[in-house]
Amino acid sequence: MQLKKKNHLGKSTIVSLSLALSMFAGFSTTAFASPVATATVNKGVNFRADQSTSAPVWGFVKAGTVLPVEAANNYWVLVDYNGKQGYVSRSYVTVHEKNSSPSPAPTPQPAHSASSASKIISTAQSFQGKVKYVFGTRDQQRLLLDCSSFTQYIFQLNGISIPWGSKAQAQVGTAIPRDQLQPGDLVFFSVSTPGQINHVGIYMGNGQFINNLPNQGVVVSNFNNAYWTSHYITGRRV
C-alpha cells in the first residue's frame, strides 16, 4: 500500500451518484459527474476541504440549505457551496436523487478462467511463511511487502500488471458485486478509518481470501466472518 503513514493505510473513496444513490453497499471509483442529486442540511454542518473531521473548515452551512451533490459514500458527501467543492458529513444531511435515468452499469470483465485463477491463488499460497509484512514497502527480492505490493507481485508473476497501492488497485478493472465474486478477484477493505480503502486481498472462493497482514504475513482469512464482512468495501476484477 503506497500511502501516507499518518493515515496508517489509506484515504477514502467517493462513489459517483450516477448509480442508484439510495444504496451504498460498497464503493466505486468513477470520475465525478455533473451534479446528480441534492442534499438538504438537517442540522448545521461544517463544510470541509477533505473527508476528515480534522480537515480544514471552509465554512458553516445552515440547516435547511439545499446543496448540489457531486458524489457520496456512507460517511461524506461531496457538494458545491459558495463556489467551491468540499465535503459535509452525511449524518447531517439527507440526499435526494434527481429524476434522471441512471447510467448503465459497466459490463464486468470475464471471470478468470479456472486455470488462471488457480495459478493466481496457488502462487499467492506459495508465499505463506515467506513474506514479511512491512508497511509502505515493495521489496520483492527480500519479500518485504505490504498488502498491495503483495497482490501486485502475485498478479505480476501471472502476467497481469496492476499498480501499487490498495486505493490505486481499486480503480482498475471492473467493480464486482459481493455475491458475484469469483476466484482471482481483488477484494478491498477498510481496516483503519471507516469507509477508506486501505487493505486488499485476493478472493479464493468458498468464503476465503488470501492477504498479507501486519504481524502475520500471508494468511488465508475467512471472508464471511464478522470483522471482514463489516469492513468490506468492494471487489474488482482485472
PDB file of C-alpha atoms in Angstrom:
ATOM      1  CA  MET A   1       0.000   0.000   0.000  1.00  0.00           C
ATOM      2  CA  GLN A   2       1.763   3.124  -1.221  1.00  0.00           C
ATOM      3  CA  LEU A   3       0.068   5.561   1.106  1.00  0.00           C
ATOM      4  CA  LYS A   4       0.872   8.109   3.821  1.00  0.00           C
ATOM      5  CA  LYS A   5       1.684   6.676   7.210  1.00  0.00           C
ATOM      6  CA  LYS A   6      -0.291   9.306   9.060  1.00  0.00           C
ATOM      7  CA  ASN A   7      -3.444   7.575   7.850  1.00  0.00           C
ATOM      8  CA  HIS A   8      -1.848   4.187   8.614  1.00  0.00           C
ATOM      9  CA  LEU A   9      -3.100   2.543   5.458  1.00  0.00           C
ATOM     10  CA  GLY A  10      -5.001   4.924   3.211  1.00  0.00           C
ATOM     11  CA  LYS A  11      -7.652   7.500   2.373  1.00  0.00           C
ATOM     12  CA  SER A  12     -11.284   7.013   1.448  1.00  0.00           C
ATOM     13  CA  THR A  13     -13.012   6.547  -1.859  1.00  0.00           C
ATOM     14  CA  ILE A  14     -16.007   8.561  -3.074  1.00  0.00           C
ATOM     15  CA  VAL A  15     -18.683   6.815  -5.080  1.00  0.00           C
ATOM     16  CA  SER A  16     -20.286   8.552  -8.043  1.00  0.00           C
ATOM     17  CA  LEU A  17     -24.006   9.078  -7.653  1.00  0.00           C
ATOM     18  CA  SER A  18     -24.724   8.283 -11.295  1.00  0.00           C
ATOM     19  CA  LEU A  19     -25.849   4.894  -9.973  1.00  0.00           C
ATOM     20  CA  ALA A  20     -28.754   4.449  -7.564  1.00  0.00           C
ATOM     21  CA  LEU A  21     -27.929   6.788  -4.735  1.00  0.00           C
ATOM     22  CA  SER A  22     -30.135   5.268  -2.093  1.00  0.00           C
ATOM     23  CA  MET A  23     -27.986   2.151  -1.724  1.00  0.00           C
ATOM     24  CA  PHE A  24     -24.355   2.288  -0.606  1.00  0.00           C
ATOM     25  CA  ALA A  25     -23.306  -1.304  -0.036  1.00  0.00           C
ATOM     26  CA  GLY A  26     -19.856  -0.527  -1.445  1.00  0.00           C
ATOM     27  CA  PHE A  27     -17.786   1.975  -3.361  1.00  0.00           C
ATOM     28  CA  SER A  28     -16.834   2.527  -6.952  1.00  0.00           C
ATOM     29  CA  THR A  29     -14.094   4.868  -8.076  1.00  0.00           C
ATOM     30  CA  THR A  30     -15.637   6.644 -11.022  1.00  0.00           C
ATOM     31  CA  ALA A  31     -14.921  10.225 -12.023  1.00  0.00           C
ATOM     32  CA  PHE A  32     -17.126  12.957 -10.649  1.00  0.00           C
ATOM     33  CA  ALA A  33     -20.005  13.805 -12.941  1.00  0.00           C
ATOM     34  CA  SER A  34     -22.212  16.886 -13.069  1.00  0.00           C
ATOM     35  CA  PRO A  35     -24.461  17.188 -10.020  1.00  0.00           C
ATOM     36  CA  VAL A  36     -26.836  14.241  -9.976  1.00  0.00           C
ATOM     37  CA  ALA A  37     -28.535  14.850  -6.646  1.00  0.00           C
ATOM     38  CA  THR A  38     -29.149  17.386  -3.929  1.00  0.00           C
ATOM     39  CA  ALA A  39     -28.646  17.276  -0.191  1.00  0.00           C
ATOM     40  CA  THR A  40     -30.767  19.076   2.368  1.00  0.00           C
ATOM     41  CA  VAL A  41     -28.892  20.076   5.507  1.00  0.00           C
ATOM     42  CA  ASN A  42     -30.844  18.773   8.500  1.00  0.00           C
ATOM     43  CA  LYS A  43     -28.554  20.317  11.096  1.00  0.00           C
ATOM     44  CA  GLY A  44     -25.898  22.978  10.695  1.00  0.00           C
ATOM     45  CA  VAL A  45     -22.753  21.324   9.402  1.00  0.00           C
ATOM     46  CA  ASN A  46     -19.142  22.265   8.719  1.00  0.00           C
ATOM     47  CA  PHE A  47     -18.079  22.485   5.063  1.00  0.00           C
ATOM     48  CA  ARG A  48     -14.642  20.878   4.899  1.00  0.00           C
ATOM     49  CA  ALA A  49     -11.730  20.625   2.484  1.00  0.00           C
ATOM     50  CA  ASP A  50     -11.460  16.836   2.771  1.00  0.00           C
ATOM     51  CA  GLN A  51     -13.146  13.704   4.102  1.00  0.00           C
ATOM     52  CA  SER A  52     -11.976  14.052   7.685  1.00  0.00           C
ATOM     53  CA  THR A  53     -13.138  15.751  10.847  1.00  0.00           C
ATOM     54  CA  SER A  54      -9.622  17.143  11.117  1.00  0.00           C
ATOM     55  CA  ALA A  55      -9.718  18.683   7.614  1.00  0.00           C
ATOM     56  CA  PRO A  56      -9.791  22.492   7.310  1.00  0.00           C
ATOM     57  CA  VAL A  57     -13.243  24.063   7.683  1.00  0.00           C
ATOM     58  CA  TRP A  58     -14.130  26.328   4.781  1.00  0.00           C
ATOM     59  CA  GLY A  59     -17.469  27.433   6.153  1.00  0.00           C
ATOM     60  CA  PHE A  60     -20.610  26.533   8.061  1.00  0.00           C
ATOM     61  CA  VAL A  61     -23.798  25.507   6.221  1.00  0.00           C
ATOM     62  CA  LYS A  62     -27.064  26.322   7.976  1.00  0.00           C
ATOM     63  CA  ALA A  63     -29.919  23.876   8.433  1.00  0.00           C
ATOM     64  CA  GLY A  64     -32.382  23.928   5.540  1.00  0.00           C
ATOM     65  CA  THR A  65     -29.758  24.729   2.901  1.00  0.00           C
ATOM     66  CA  VAL A  66     -30.047  22.635  -0.273  1.00  0.00           C
ATOM     67  CA  LEU A  67     -26.690  21.726  -1.795  1.00  0.00           C
ATOM     68  CA  PRO A  68     -25.828  20.261  -5.216  1.00  0.00           C
ATOM     69  CA  VAL A  69     -24.246  16.825  -4.736  1.00  0.00           C
ATOM     70  CA  GLU A  70     -21.406  15.550  -6.900  1.00  0.00           C
ATOM     71  CA  ALA A  71     -20.711  12.233  -5.176  1.00  0.00           C
ATOM     72  CA  ALA A  72     -21.051  10.468  -1.853  1.00  0.00           C
ATOM     73  CA  ASN A  73     -20.162   7.488   0.267  1.00  0.00           C
ATOM     74  CA  ASN A  74     -21.512   6.214   3.584  1.00  0.00           C
ATOM     75  CA  TYR A  75     -19.706   8.909   5.547  1.00  0.00           C
ATOM     76  CA  TRP A  76     -19.162  12.014   3.401  1.00  0.00           C
ATOM     77  CA  VAL A  77     -20.938  13.937   0.649  1.00  0.00           C
ATOM     78  CA  LEU A  78     -19.068  15.976  -1.958  1.00  0.00           C
ATOM     79  CA  VAL A  79     -21.082  19.157  -2.544  1.00  0.00           C
ATOM     80  CA  ASP A  80     -20.876  22.561  -4.230  1.00  0.00           C
ATOM     81  CA  TYR A  81     -21.063  25.508  -1.832  1.00  0.00           C
ATOM     82  CA  ASN A  82     -20.043  29.145  -2.274  1.00  0.00           C
ATOM     83  CA  GLY A  83     -18.208  28.369  -5.498  1.00  0.00           C
ATOM     84  CA  LYS A  84     -16.176  25.508  -4.042  1.00  0.00           C
ATOM     85  CA  GLN A  85     -16.375  21.748  -3.943  1.00  0.00           C
ATOM     86  CA  GLY A  86     -15.958  20.326  -0.463  1.00  0.00           C
ATOM     87  CA  TYR A  87     -17.303  17.793   1.969  1.00  0.00           C
ATOM     88  CA  VAL A  88     -20.070  17.615   4.548  1.00  0.00           C
ATOM     89  CA  SER A  89     -20.803  14.769   6.922  1.00  0.00           C
ATOM     90  CA  ARG A  90     -23.517  12.516   5.545  1.00  0.00           C
ATOM     91  CA  SER A  91     -25.047  12.142   9.009  1.00  0.00           C
ATOM     92  CA  TYR A  92     -26.073  15.819   8.891  1.00  0.00           C
ATOM     93  CA  VAL A  93     -27.806  15.817   5.504  1.00  0.00           C
ATOM     94  CA  THR A  94     -30.477  13.999   3.527  1.00  0.00           C
ATOM     95  CA  VAL A  95     -29.501  13.158  -0.045  1.00  0.00           C
ATOM     96  CA  HIS A  96     -32.161  13.264  -2.767  1.00  0.00           C
ATOM     97  CA  GLU A  97     -31.618  11.647  -6.145  1.00  0.00           C
ATOM     98  CA  LYS A  98     -32.703  13.674  -9.152  1.00  0.00           C
ATOM     99  CA  ASN A  99     -35.231  12.255 -11.595  1.00  0.00           C
ATOM    100  CA  SER A 100     -32.843  11.143 -14.272  1.00  0.00           C
ATOM    101  CA  SER A 101     -32.040   7.850 -15.882  1.00  0.00           C
ATOM    102  CA  PRO A 102     -29.132   6.145 -14.183  1.00  0.00           C
ATOM    103  CA  SER A 103     -26.026   5.439 -16.167  1.00  0.00           C
ATOM    104  CA  PRO A 104     -25.794   1.835 -17.276  1.00  0.00           C
ATOM    105  CA  ALA A 105     -23.615  -0.338 -15.109  1.00  0.00           C
ATOM    106  CA  PRO A 106     -20.319  -1.310 -16.724  1.00  0.00           C
ATOM    107  CA  THR A 107     -20.090  -4.771 -18.201  1.00  0.00           C
ATOM    108  CA  PRO A 108     -17.940  -6.840 -15.873  1.00  0.00           C
ATOM    109  CA  GLN A 109     -14.710  -8.285 -17.127  1.00  0.00           C
ATOM    110  CA  PRO A 110     -14.988 -12.023 -17.753  1.00  0.00           C
ATOM    111  CA  ALA A 111     -14.018 -14.018 -14.703  1.00  0.00           C
ATOM    112  CA  HIS A 112     -10.542 -15.500 -14.652  1.00  0.00           C
ATOM    113  CA  SER A 113     -10.550 -18.945 -16.217  1.00  0.00           C
ATOM    114  CA  ALA A 114     -10.410 -21.784 -13.728  1.00  0.00           C
ATOM    115  CA  SER A 115      -6.796 -22.460 -14.658  1.00  0.00           C
ATOM    116  CA  SER A 116      -5.614 -18.840 -14.408  1.00  0.00           C
ATOM    117  CA  ALA A 117      -7.497 -18.296 -11.126  1.00  0.00           C
ATOM    118  CA  SER A 118      -5.962 -21.489  -9.756  1.00  0.00           C
ATOM    119  CA  LYS A 119      -2.487 -20.278 -10.737  1.00  0.00           C
ATOM    120  CA  ILE A 120      -3.022 -16.871  -9.102  1.00  0.00           C
ATOM    121  CA  ILE A 121      -4.216 -18.479  -5.875  1.00  0.00           C
ATOM    122  CA  SER A 122      -1.539 -21.177  -5.800  1.00  0.00           C
ATOM    123  CA  THR A 123       1.117 -18.530  -6.438  1.00  0.00           C
ATOM    124  CA  ALA A 124      -0.194 -16.494  -3.504  1.00  0.00           C
ATOM    125  CA  GLN A 125      -0.330 -19.566  -1.255  1.00  0.00           C
ATOM    126  CA  SER A 126       3.255 -20.451  -2.133  1.00  0.00           C
ATOM    127  CA  PHE A 127       4.400 -17.321  -0.273  1.00  0.00           C
ATOM    128  CA  GLN A 128       2.836 -18.294   3.054  1.00  0.00           C
ATOM    129  CA  GLY A 129       5.531 -18.239   5.696  1.00  0.00           C
ATOM    130  CA  LYS A 130       7.957 -16.461   3.352  1.00  0.00           C
ATOM    131  CA  VAL A 131       6.727 -12.857   3.133  1.00  0.00           C
ATOM    132  CA  LYS A 132       7.233 -10.325   5.907  1.00  0.00           C
ATOM    133  CA  TYR A 133       4.681  -7.525   6.063  1.00  0.00           C
ATOM    134  CA  VAL A 134       6.313  -4.088   6.070  1.00  0.00           C
ATOM    135  CA  PHE A 135       4.084  -1.052   5.659  1.00  0.00           C
ATOM    136  CA  GLY A 136       4.723   1.061   2.555  1.00  0.00           C
ATOM    137  CA  THR A 137       7.333  -1.370   1.220  1.00  0.00           C
ATOM    138  CA  ARG A 138       7.772  -3.176  -2.099  1.00  0.00           C
ATOM    139  CA  ASP A 139      10.980  -5.178  -1.875  1.00  0.00           C
ATOM    140  CA  GLN A 140      10.260  -8.240  -3.991  1.00  0.00           C
ATOM    141  CA  GLN A 141      13.797  -9.578  -3.775  1.00  0.00           C
ATOM    142  CA  ARG A 142      13.755  -9.787   0.031  1.00  0.00           C
ATOM    143  CA  LEU A 143       9.978 -10.453   0.161  1.00  0.00           C
ATOM    144  CA  LEU A 144       9.337  -7.391   2.304  1.00  0.00           C
ATOM    145  CA  LEU A 145       5.870  -6.336   1.150  1.00  0.00           C
ATOM    146  CA  ASP A 146       2.701  -4.638   2.292  1.00  0.00           C
ATOM    147  CA  CYS A 147      -0.774  -5.849   1.336  1.00  0.00           C
ATOM    148  CA  SER A 148      -0.955  -4.196  -2.089  1.00  0.00           C
ATOM    149  CA  SER A 149       2.650  -4.796  -3.119  1.00  0.00           C
ATOM    150  CA  PHE A 150       1.944  -8.462  -2.334  1.00  0.00           C
ATOM    151  CA  THR A 151      -1.142  -8.591  -4.594  1.00  0.00           C
ATOM    152  CA  GLN A 152       0.756  -6.620  -7.244  1.00  0.00           C
ATOM    153  CA  TYR A 153       3.608  -9.147  -7.110  1.00  0.00           C
ATOM    154  CA  ILE A 154       1.279 -12.160  -7.339  1.00  0.00           C
ATOM    155  CA  PHE A 155      -0.510 -10.719 -10.366  1.00  0.00           C
ATOM    156  CA  GLN A 156       2.828  -9.730 -11.907  1.00  0.00           C
ATOM    157  CA  LEU A 157       4.044 -13.331 -11.613  1.00  0.00           C
ATOM    158  CA  ASN A 158       0.931 -14.346 -13.524  1.00  0.00           C
ATOM    159  CA  GLY A 159       1.412 -11.825 -16.323  1.00  0.00           C
ATOM    160  CA  ILE A 160      -1.063  -9.201 -15.071  1.00  0.00           C
ATOM    161  CA  SER A 161       0.053  -5.625 -14.392  1.00  0.00           C
ATOM    162  CA  ILE A 162      -1.671  -3.675 -11.616  1.00  0.00           C
ATOM    163  CA  PRO A 163      -0.450  -0.586  -9.703  1.00  0.00           C
ATOM    164  CA  TRP A 164       0.921  -0.491  -6.168  1.00  0.00           C
ATOM    165  CA  GLY A 165      -1.476   0.825  -3.515  1.00  0.00           C
ATOM    166  CA  SER A 166      -4.836  -0.544  -2.412  1.00  0.00           C
ATOM    167  CA  LYS A 167      -6.633   2.660  -3.424  1.00  0.00           C
ATOM    168  CA  ALA A 168      -4.958   2.585  -6.855  1.00  0.00           C
ATOM    169  CA  GLN A 169      -5.802  -1.086  -7.336  1.00  0.00           C
ATOM    170  CA  ALA A 170      -9.437  -0.317  -6.503  1.00  0.00           C
ATOM    171  CA  GLN A 171      -9.555   1.825  -9.656  1.00  0.00           C
ATOM    172  CA  VAL A 172      -8.512  -0.866 -12.148  1.00  0.00           C
ATOM    173  CA  GLY A 173     -10.721  -3.440 -13.805  1.00  0.00           C
ATOM    174  CA  THR A 174     -14.433  -3.598 -13.105  1.00  0.00           C
ATOM    175  CA  ALA A 175     -16.394  -3.392  -9.854  1.00  0.00           C
ATOM    176  CA  ILE A 176     -17.956  -6.727  -8.967  1.00  0.00           C
ATOM    177  CA  PRO A 177     -20.888  -7.139  -6.543  1.00  0.00           C
ATOM    178  CA  ARG A 178     -20.051  -9.192  -3.497  1.00  0.00           C
ATOM    179  CA  ASP A 179     -22.377 -12.020  -4.480  1.00  0.00           C
ATOM    180  CA  GLN A 180     -20.707 -12.289  -7.910  1.00  0.00           C
ATOM    181  CA  LEU A 181     -17.085 -12.517  -6.779  1.00  0.00           C
ATOM    182  CA  GLN A 182     -15.030 -15.236  -8.417  1.00  0.00           C
ATOM    183  CA  PRO A 183     -11.632 -16.721  -7.503  1.00  0.00           C
ATOM    184  CA  GLY A 184      -8.873 -14.348  -8.566  1.00  0.00           C
ATOM    185  CA  ASP A 185     -10.874 -11.141  -7.937  1.00  0.00           C
ATOM    186  CA  LEU A 186      -9.377  -8.445  -5.716  1.00  0.00           C
ATOM    187  CA  VAL A 187     -11.288  -7.653  -2.526  1.00  0.00           C
ATOM    188  CA  PHE A 188     -10.899  -4.359  -0.649  1.00  0.00           C
ATOM    189  CA  PHE A 189     -11.456  -3.437   2.965  1.00  0.00           C
ATOM    190  CA  SER A 190     -11.271  -0.554   5.416  1.00  0.00           C
ATOM    191  CA  VAL A 191      -9.132  -1.594   8.374  1.00  0.00           C
ATOM    192  CA  SER A 192      -8.477   1.795   9.988  1.00  0.00           C
ATOM    193  CA  THR A 193     -10.508   4.938   9.176  1.00  0.00           C
ATOM    194  CA  PRO A 194     -14.114   3.883   8.382  1.00  0.00           C
ATOM    195  CA  GLY A 195     -15.004   3.921   4.704  1.00  0.00           C
ATOM    196  CA  GLN A 196     -11.440   4.322   3.487  1.00  0.00           C
ATOM    197  CA  ILE A 197      -9.937   1.648   1.251  1.00  0.00           C
ATOM    198  CA  ASN A 198      -6.681   0.618   2.872  1.00  0.00           C
ATOM    199  CA  HIS A 199      -6.402  -3.166   2.595  1.00  0.00           C
ATOM    200  CA  VAL A 200      -6.583  -5.616  -0.302  1.00  0.00           C
ATOM    201  CA  GLY A 201      -6.548  -9.369  -0.756  1.00  0.00           C
ATOM    202  CA  ILE A 202      -7.305 -11.986  -3.411  1.00  0.00           C
ATOM    203  CA  TYR A 203     -10.617 -13.839  -3.279  1.00  0.00           C
ATOM    204  CA  MET A 204     -10.186 -17.615  -3.318  1.00  0.00           C
ATOM    205  CA  GLY A 205     -13.818 -18.729  -3.416  1.00  0.00           C
ATOM    206  CA  ASN A 206     -15.716 -20.685  -0.764  1.00  0.00           C
ATOM    207  CA  GLY A 207     -15.743 -17.699   1.575  1.00  0.00           C
ATOM    208  CA  GLN A 208     -11.976 -17.315   1.755  1.00  0.00           C
ATOM    209  CA  PHE A 209      -9.395 -14.781   0.611  1.00  0.00           C
ATOM    210  CA  ILE A 210      -5.625 -14.619   0.887  1.00  0.00           C
ATOM    211  CA  ASN A 211      -3.885 -11.467   2.077  1.00  0.00           C
ATOM    212  CA  ASN A 212      -0.712 -10.095   3.636  1.00  0.00           C
ATOM    213  CA  LEU A 213      -1.303  -8.843   7.180  1.00  0.00           C
ATOM    214  CA  PRO A 214       0.811  -6.993   9.748  1.00  0.00           C
ATOM    215  CA  ASN A 215       2.436  -9.363  12.267  1.00  0.00           C
ATOM    216  CA  GLN A 216       1.084 -12.372  10.360  1.00  0.00           C
ATOM    217  CA  GLY A 217       2.370 -12.269   6.818  1.00  0.00           C
ATOM    218  CA  VAL A 218       0.491 -14.118   4.077  1.00  0.00           C
ATOM    219  CA  VAL A 219      -2.565 -15.859   5.501  1.00  0.00           C
ATOM    220  CA  VAL A 220      -5.923 -17.196   4.345  1.00  0.00           C
ATOM    221  CA  SER A 221      -8.780 -15.301   6.015  1.00  0.00           C
ATOM    222  CA  ASN A 222     -12.483 -16.010   6.374  1.00  0.00           C
ATOM    223  CA  PHE A 223     -14.269 -13.568   4.079  1.00  0.00           C
ATOM    224  CA  ASN A 224     -17.565 -14.164   5.877  1.00  0.00           C
ATOM    225  CA  ASN A 225     -16.566 -13.556   9.469  1.00  0.00           C
ATOM    226  CA  ALA A 226     -17.984 -10.551  11.275  1.00  0.00           C
ATOM    227  CA  TYR A 227     -14.841  -8.420  11.111  1.00  0.00           C
ATOM    228  CA  TRP A 228     -14.171  -8.759   7.388  1.00  0.00           C
ATOM    229  CA  THR A 229     -17.867  -8.527   6.484  1.00  0.00           C
ATOM    230  CA  SER A 230     -18.261  -5.264   8.384  1.00  0.00           C
ATOM    231  CA  HIS A 231     -15.055  -3.799   6.907  1.00  0.00           C
ATOM    232  CA  TYR A 232     -15.600  -4.898   3.297  1.00  0.00           C
ATOM    233  CA  ILE A 233     -15.841  -2.141   0.696  1.00  0.00           C
ATOM    234  CA  THR A 234     -15.718  -3.509  -2.852  1.00  0.00           C
ATOM    235  CA  GLY A 235     -14.382  -6.122  -5.237  1.00  0.00           C
ATOM    236  CA  ARG A 236     -12.621  -5.640  -8.569  1.00  0.00           C
ATOM    237  CA  ARG A 237     -11.954  -7.938 -11.495  1.00  0.00           C
ATOM    238  CA  VAL A 238      -8.828  -7.180 -13.555  1.00  0.00           C
TER     239      VAL A 238
END
